[in-house]
PDB file of C-alpha atoms in Angstrom:
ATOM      1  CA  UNK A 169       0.000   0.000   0.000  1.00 33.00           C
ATOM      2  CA  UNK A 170       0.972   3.202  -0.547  1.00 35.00           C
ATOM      3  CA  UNK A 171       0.724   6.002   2.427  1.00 32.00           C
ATOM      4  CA  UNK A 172       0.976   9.337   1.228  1.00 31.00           C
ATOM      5  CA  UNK A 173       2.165  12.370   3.785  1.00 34.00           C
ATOM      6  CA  UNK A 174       0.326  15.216   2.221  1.00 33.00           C
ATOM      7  CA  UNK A 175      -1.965  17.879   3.549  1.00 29.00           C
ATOM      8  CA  UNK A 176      -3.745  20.246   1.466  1.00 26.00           C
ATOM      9  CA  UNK A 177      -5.182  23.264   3.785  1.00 30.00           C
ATOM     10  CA  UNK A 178      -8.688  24.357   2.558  1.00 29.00           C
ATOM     11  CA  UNK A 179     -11.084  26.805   4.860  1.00 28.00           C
ATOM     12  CA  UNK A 180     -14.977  26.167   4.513  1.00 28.00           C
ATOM     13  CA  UNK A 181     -17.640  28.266   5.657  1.00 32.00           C
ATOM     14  CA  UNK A 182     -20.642  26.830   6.937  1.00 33.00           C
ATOM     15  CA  UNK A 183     -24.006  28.763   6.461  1.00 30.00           C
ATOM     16  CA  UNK A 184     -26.528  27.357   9.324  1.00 36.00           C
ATOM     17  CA  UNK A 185     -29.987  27.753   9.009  1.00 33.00           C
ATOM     18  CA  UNK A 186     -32.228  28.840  11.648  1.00 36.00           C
ATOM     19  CA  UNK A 187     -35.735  30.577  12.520  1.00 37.00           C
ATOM     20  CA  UNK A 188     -38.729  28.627  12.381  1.00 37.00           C
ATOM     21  CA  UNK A 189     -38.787  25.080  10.399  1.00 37.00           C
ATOM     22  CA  UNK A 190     -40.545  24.942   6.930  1.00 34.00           C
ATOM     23  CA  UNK A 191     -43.034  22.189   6.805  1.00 37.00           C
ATOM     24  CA  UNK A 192     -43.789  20.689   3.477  1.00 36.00           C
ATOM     25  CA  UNK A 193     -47.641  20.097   4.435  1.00 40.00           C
ATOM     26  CA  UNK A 194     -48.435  22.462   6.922  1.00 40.00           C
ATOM     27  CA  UNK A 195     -46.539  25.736   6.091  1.00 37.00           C
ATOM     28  CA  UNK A 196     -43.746  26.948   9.242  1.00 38.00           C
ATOM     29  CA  UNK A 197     -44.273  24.759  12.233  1.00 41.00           C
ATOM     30  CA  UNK A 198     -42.990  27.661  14.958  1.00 44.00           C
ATOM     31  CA  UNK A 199     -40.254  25.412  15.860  1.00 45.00           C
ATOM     32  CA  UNK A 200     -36.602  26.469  15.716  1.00 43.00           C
ATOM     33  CA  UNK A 201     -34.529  24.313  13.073  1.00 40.00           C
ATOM     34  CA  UNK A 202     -31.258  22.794  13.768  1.00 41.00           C
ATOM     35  CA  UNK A 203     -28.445  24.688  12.116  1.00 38.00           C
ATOM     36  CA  UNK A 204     -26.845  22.399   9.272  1.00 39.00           C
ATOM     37  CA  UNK A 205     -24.209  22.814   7.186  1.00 38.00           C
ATOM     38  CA  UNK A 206     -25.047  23.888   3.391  1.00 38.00           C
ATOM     39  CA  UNK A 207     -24.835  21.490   0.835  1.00 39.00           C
ATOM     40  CA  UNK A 208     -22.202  24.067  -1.280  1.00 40.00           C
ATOM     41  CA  UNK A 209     -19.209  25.013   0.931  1.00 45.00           C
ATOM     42  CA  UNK A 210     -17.465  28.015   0.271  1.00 60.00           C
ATOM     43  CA  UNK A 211     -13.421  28.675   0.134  1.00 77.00           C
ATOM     44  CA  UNK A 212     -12.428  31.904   1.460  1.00 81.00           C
ATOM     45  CA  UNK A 213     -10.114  33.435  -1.091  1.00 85.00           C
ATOM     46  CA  UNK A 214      -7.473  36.331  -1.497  1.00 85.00           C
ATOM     47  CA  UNK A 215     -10.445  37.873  -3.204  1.00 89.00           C
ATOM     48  CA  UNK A 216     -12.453  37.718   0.068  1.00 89.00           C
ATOM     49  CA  UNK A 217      -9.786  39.383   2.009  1.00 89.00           C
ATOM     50  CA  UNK A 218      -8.912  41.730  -0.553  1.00 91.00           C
ATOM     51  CA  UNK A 219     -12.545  43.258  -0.632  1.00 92.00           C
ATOM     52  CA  UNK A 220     -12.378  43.275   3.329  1.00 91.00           C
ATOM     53  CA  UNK A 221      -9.062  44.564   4.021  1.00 91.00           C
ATOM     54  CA  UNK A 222      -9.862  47.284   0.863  1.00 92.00           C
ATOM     55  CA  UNK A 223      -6.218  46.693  -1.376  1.00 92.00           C
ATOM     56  CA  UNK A 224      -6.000  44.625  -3.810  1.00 92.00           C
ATOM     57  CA  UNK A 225      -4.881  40.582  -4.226  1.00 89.00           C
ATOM     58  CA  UNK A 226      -1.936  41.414  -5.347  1.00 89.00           C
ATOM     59  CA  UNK A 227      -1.016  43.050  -2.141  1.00 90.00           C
ATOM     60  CA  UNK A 228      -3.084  40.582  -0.047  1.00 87.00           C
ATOM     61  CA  UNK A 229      -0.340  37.905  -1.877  1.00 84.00           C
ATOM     62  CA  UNK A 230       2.493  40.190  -0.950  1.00 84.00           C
ATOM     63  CA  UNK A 231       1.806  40.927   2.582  1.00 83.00           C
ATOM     64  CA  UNK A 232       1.010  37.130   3.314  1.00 77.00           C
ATOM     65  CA  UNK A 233       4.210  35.487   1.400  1.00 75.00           C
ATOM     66  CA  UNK A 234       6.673  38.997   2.270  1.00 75.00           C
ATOM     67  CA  UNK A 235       4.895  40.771   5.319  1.00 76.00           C
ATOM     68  CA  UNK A 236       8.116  42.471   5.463  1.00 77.00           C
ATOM     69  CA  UNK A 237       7.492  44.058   1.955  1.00 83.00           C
ATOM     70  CA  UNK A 238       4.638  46.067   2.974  1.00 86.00           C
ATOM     71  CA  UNK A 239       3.671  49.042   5.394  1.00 90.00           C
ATOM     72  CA  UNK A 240       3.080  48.592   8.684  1.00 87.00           C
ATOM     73  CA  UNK A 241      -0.720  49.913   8.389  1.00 90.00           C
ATOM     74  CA  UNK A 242      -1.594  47.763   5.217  1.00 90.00           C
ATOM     75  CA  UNK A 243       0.136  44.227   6.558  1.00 87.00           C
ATOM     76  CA  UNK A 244      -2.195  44.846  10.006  1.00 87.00           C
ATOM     77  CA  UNK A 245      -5.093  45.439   7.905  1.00 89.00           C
ATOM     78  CA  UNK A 246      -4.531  42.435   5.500  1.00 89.00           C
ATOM     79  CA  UNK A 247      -4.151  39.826   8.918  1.00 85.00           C
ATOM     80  CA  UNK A 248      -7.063  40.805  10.567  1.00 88.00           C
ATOM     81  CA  UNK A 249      -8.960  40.518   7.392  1.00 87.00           C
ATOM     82  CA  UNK A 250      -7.023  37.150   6.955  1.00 85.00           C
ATOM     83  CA  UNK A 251      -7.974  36.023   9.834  1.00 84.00           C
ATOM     84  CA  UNK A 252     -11.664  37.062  10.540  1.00 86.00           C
ATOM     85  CA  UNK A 253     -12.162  35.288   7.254  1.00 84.00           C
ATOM     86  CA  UNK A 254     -10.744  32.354   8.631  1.00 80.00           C
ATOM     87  CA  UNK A 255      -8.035  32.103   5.120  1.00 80.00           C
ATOM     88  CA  UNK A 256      -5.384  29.806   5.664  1.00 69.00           C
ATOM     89  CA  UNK A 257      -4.476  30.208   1.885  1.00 67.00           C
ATOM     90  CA  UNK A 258      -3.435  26.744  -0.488  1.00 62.00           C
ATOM     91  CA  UNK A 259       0.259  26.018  -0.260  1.00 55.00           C
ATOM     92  CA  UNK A 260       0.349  23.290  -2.285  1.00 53.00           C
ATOM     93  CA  UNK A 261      -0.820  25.808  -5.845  1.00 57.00           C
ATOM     94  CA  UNK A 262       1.625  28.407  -4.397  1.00 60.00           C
ATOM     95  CA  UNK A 263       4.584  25.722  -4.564  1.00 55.00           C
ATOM     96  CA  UNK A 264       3.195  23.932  -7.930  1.00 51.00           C
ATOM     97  CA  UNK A 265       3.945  28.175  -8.958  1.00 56.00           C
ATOM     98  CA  UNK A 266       6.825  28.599  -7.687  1.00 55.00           C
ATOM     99  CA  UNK A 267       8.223  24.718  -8.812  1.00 62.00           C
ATOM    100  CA  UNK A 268       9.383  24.463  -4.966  1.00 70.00           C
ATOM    101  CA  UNK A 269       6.931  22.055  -3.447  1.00 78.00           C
ATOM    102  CA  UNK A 270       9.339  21.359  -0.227  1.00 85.00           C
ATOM    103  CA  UNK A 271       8.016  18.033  -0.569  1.00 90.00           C
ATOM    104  CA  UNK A 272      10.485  14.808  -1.300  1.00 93.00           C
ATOM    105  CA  UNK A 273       9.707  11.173  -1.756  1.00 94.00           C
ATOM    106  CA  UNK A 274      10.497   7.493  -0.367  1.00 94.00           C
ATOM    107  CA  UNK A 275      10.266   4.356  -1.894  1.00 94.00           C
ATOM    108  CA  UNK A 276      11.037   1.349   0.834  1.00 91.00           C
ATOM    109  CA  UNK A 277      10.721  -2.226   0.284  1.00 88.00           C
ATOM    110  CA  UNK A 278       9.151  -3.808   3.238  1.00 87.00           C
ATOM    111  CA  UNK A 279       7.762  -1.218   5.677  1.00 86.00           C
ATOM    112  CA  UNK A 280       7.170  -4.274   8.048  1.00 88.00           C
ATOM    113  CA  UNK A 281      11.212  -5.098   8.116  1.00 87.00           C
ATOM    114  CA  UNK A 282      12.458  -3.110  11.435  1.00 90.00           C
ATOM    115  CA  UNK A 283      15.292  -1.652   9.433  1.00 87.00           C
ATOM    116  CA  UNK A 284      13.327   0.268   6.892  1.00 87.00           C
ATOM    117  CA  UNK A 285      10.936   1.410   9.333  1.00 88.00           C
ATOM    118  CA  UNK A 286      13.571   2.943  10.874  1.00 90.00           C
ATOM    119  CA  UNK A 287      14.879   4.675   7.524  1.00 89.00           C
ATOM    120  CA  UNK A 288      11.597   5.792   7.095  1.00 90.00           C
ATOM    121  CA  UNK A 289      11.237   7.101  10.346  1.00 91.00           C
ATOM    122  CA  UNK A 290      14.523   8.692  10.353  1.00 91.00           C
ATOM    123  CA  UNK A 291      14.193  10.518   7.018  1.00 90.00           C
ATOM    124  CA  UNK A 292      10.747  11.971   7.644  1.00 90.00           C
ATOM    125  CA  UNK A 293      11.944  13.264  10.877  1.00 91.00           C
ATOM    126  CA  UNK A 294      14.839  15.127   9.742  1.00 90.00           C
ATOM    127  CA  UNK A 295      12.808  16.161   6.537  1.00 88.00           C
ATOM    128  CA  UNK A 296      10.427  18.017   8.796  1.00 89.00           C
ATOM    129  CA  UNK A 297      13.255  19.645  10.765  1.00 89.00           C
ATOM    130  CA  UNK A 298      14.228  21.051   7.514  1.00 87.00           C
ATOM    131  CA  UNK A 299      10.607  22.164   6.340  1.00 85.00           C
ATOM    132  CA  UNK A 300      10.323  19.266   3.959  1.00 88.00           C
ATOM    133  CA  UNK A 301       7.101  17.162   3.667  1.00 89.00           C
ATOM    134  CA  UNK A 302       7.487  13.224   2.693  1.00 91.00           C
ATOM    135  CA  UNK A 303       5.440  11.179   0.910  1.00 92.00           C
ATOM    136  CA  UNK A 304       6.258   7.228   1.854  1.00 92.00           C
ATOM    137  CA  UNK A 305       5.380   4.268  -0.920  1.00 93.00           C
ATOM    138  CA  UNK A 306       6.318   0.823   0.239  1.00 92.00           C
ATOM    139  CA  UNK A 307       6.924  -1.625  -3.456  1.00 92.00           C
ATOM    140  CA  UNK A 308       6.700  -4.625  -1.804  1.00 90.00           C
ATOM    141  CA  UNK A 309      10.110  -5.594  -3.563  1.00 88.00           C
ATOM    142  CA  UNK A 310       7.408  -5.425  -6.521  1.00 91.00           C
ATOM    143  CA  UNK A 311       9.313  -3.707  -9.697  1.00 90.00           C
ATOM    144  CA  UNK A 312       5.682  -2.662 -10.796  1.00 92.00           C
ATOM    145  CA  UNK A 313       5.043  -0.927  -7.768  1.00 93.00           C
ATOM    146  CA  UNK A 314       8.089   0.342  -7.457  1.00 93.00           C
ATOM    147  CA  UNK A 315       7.393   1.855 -11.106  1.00 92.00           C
ATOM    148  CA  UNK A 316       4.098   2.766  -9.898  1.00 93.00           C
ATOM    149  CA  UNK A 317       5.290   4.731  -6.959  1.00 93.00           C
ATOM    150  CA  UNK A 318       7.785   6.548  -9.135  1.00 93.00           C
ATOM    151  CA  UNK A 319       5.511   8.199 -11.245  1.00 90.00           C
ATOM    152  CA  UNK A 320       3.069   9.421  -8.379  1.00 90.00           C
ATOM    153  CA  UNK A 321       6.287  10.982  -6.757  1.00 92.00           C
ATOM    154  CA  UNK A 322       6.737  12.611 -10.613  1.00 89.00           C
ATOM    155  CA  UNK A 323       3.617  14.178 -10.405  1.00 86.00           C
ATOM    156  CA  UNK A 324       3.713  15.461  -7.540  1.00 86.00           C
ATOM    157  CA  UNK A 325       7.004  17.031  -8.154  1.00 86.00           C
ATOM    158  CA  UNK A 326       8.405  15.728  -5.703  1.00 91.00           C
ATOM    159  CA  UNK A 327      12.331  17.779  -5.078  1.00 91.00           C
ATOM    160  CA  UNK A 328      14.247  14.591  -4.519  1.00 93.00           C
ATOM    161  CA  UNK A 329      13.268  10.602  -4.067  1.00 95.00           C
ATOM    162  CA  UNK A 330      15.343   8.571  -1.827  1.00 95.00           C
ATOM    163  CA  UNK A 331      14.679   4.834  -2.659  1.00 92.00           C
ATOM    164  CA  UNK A 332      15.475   1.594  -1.473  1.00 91.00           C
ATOM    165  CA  UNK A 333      15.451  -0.414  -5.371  1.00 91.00           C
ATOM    166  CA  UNK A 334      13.769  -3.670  -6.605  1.00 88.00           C
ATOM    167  CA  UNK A 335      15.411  -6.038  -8.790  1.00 85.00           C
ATOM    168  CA  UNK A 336      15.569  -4.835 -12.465  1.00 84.00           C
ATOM    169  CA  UNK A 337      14.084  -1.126 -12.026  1.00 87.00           C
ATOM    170  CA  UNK A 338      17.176   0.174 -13.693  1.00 90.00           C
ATOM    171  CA  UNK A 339      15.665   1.667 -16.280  1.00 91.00           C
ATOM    172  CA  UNK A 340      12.899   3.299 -14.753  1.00 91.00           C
ATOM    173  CA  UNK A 341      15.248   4.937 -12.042  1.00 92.00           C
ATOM    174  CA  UNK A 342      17.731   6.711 -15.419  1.00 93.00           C
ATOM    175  CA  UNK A 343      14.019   7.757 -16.470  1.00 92.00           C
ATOM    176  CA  UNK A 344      13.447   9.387 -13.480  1.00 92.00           C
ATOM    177  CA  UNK A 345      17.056  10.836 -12.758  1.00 93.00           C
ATOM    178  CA  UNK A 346      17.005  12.440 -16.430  1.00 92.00           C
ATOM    179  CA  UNK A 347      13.667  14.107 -15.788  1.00 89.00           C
ATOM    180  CA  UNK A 348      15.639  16.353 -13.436  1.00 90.00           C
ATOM    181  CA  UNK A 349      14.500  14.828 -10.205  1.00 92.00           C
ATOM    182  CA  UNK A 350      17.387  13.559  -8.035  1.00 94.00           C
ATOM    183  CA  UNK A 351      17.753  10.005  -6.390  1.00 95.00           C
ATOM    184  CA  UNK A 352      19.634   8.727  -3.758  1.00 94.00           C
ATOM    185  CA  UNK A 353      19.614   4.845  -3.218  1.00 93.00           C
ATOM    186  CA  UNK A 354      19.946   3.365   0.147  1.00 91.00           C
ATOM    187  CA  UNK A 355      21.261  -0.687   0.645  1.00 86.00           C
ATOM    188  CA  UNK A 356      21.688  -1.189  -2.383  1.00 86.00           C
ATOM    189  CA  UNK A 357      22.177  -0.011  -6.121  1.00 88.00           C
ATOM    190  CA  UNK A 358      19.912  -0.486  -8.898  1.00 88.00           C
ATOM    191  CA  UNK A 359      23.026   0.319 -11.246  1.00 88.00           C
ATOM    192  CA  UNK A 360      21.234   3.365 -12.816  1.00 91.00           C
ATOM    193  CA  UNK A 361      23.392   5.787 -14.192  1.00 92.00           C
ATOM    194  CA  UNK A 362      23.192   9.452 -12.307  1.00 92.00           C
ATOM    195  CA  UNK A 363      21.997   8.116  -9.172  1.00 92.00           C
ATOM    196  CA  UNK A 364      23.803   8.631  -5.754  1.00 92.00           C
ATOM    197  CA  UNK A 365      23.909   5.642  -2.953  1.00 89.00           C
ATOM    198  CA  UNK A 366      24.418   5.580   0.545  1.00 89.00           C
ATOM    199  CA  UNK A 367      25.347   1.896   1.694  1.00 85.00           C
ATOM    200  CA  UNK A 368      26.306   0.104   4.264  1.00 82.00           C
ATOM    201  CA  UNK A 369      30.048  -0.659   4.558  1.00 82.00           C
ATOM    202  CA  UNK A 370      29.335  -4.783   4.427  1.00 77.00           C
ATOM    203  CA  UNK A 371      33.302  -5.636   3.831  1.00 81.00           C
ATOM    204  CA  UNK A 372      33.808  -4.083   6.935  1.00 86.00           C
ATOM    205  CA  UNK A 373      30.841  -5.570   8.930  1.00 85.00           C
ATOM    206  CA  UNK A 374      31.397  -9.031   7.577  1.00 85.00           C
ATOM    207  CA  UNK A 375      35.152  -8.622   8.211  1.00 88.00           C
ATOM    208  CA  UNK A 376      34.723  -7.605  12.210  1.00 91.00           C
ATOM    209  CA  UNK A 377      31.959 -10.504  12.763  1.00 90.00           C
ATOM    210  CA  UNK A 378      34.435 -13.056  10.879  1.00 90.00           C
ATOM    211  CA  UNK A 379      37.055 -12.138  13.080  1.00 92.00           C
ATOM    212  CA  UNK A 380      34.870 -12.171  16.322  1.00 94.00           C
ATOM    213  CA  UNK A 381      34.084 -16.021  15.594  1.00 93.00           C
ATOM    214  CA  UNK A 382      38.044 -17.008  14.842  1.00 93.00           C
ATOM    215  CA  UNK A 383      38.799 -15.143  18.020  1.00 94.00           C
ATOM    216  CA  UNK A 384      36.243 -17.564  19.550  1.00 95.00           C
ATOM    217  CA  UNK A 385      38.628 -20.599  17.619  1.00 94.00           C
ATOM    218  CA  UNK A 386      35.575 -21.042  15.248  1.00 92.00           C
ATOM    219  CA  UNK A 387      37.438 -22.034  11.704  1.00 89.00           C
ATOM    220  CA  UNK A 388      34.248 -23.558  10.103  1.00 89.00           C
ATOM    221  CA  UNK A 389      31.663 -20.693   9.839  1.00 87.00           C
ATOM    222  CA  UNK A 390      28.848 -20.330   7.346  1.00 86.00           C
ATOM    223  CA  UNK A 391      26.891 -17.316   6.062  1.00 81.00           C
ATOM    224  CA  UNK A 392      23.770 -16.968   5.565  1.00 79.00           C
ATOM    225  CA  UNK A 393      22.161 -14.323   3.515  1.00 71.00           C
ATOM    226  CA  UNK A 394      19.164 -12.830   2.117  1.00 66.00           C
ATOM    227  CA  UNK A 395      17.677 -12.517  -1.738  1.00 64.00           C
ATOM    228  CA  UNK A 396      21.199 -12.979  -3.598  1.00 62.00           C
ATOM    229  CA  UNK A 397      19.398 -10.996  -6.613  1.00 59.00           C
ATOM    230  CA  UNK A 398      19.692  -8.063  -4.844  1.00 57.00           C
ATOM    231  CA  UNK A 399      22.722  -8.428  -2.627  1.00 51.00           C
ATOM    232  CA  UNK A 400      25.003  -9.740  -5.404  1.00 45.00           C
ATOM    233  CA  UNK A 401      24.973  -6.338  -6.501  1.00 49.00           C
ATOM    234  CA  UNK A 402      26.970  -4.712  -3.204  1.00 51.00           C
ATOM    235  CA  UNK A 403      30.473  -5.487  -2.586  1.00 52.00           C
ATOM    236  CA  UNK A 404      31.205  -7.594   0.675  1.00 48.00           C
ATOM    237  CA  UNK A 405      28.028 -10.052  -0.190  1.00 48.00           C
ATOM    238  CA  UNK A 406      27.640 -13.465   0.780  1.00 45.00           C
ATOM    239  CA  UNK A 407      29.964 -14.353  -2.560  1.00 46.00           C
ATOM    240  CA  UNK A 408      32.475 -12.125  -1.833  1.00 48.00           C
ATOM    241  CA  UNK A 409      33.153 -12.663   2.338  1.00 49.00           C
ATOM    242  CA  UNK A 410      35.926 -15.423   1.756  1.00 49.00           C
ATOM    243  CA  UNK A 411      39.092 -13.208   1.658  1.00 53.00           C
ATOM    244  CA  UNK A 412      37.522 -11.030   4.870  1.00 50.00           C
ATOM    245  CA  UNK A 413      40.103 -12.445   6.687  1.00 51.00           C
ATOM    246  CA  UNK A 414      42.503 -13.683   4.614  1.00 51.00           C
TER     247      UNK A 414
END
């Protein structure tokens, strides 16, 4: 499944209705209706606070994205009107505008295997200390999801993908990297050209747990290992651990 980190801020207004009830056989009953919402729900726009702050949306847009732009006088009269309408404004059209959507993406593999989860958790956290969004798809080590996935990041325009890559996605990865989007794999390396990788040094990990168990006067020690289509790929793989110690 895919989980998607994205919140679009919208403002309704809710007109109730009240007075005396309308019958539909006997004409007003005298009883007070409850107050419901209307079936067509209105979005307060820079229009709306425009017209009640008395300037125009162009400084409405000005003193809202560079308060620091505009008088005193005019920026208190634009907040109050800002705020009395309730307008919270739509980020998400301002960033499609300004091609900065703050927003970057994550493909994992198994969001159930502790060690993503923890990628996951670790990248959205330091994301949002930087005033990035995320937007998380797990692939399932599926390549079609994986391609999937890519493609919703694309629309959304995503700034970067970081990407943990499925056996034989290659080609979709170069697609993505020459679209102007940047990639950084983690674990392991789809082999696509332009993309960056952050792995794990496993020469070195396999090389201090090798020597741990000859310490112990082990001599007769086995490996075992996970899908060798994908680890076969990374130096210091099950195939490659017998000259760790050499």
């Amino acid at each position: 499944s895919i989980a998607i980190l994205v919140a679009i801020d919208c403002q309704f207004k809710a007109f109730p209705v009240s007075g005396p009830c309308l019958d539909s056989q006997h004409g007003l009953s005298g009883r007070p209706c409850r107050p419901r919402r209307s079936s067509l729900s209105v979005t307060v726009t820079l229009r709306d606070v425009a017209r009640l702050a008395g300037v125009s949306t162009t400084t409405v847009s000005r003193t809202l994205s560079k308060p620091q732009r505009v008088n005193s006088e005019t920026r208190d009269r634009v907040q109050q009107a800002a705020e009395a309408l309730g307008y919270t404004g739509n980020e998400m059209a301002r960033s499609l505008r300004q091609q900065d959507t703050r927003t970057i993406g994550l493909i994992i593999s198994d969001i159930l295997n502790p060690f993503h989860a923890q990628v996951a958790g670790g990248l959205e956290r330091y994301a949002s200390e930087q005033g990035y969004s995320a937007i998380l798809c797990n692939s399932d080590e599926d390549v079609n999801k994986e391609r999937a996935s890519l493609e919703l990041l694309r629309r959304h325009r995503v700034m970067g993908i970081v990407l943990e890559p499925t056996e034989g996605s290659r080609a979709e990865v170069e697609a993505i990297v020459r679209s102007g989007i940047p990639v950084v794999e983690v674990d392991r390396v789809s082999g696509a050209v332009g993309a960056a990788s952050v792995l794990s040094d496993n020469i070195g990990g396999a090389a201090v747990a090798a020597r741990y168990l000859l310490s112990l006067g082990h001599r007769r020690i086995a490996t075992i290992a996970g899908d060798q289509q994908l680890t076969r790929r990374l130096p210091g793989s099950a195939g490659n651990c017998g000259h760790l110690v050499a």
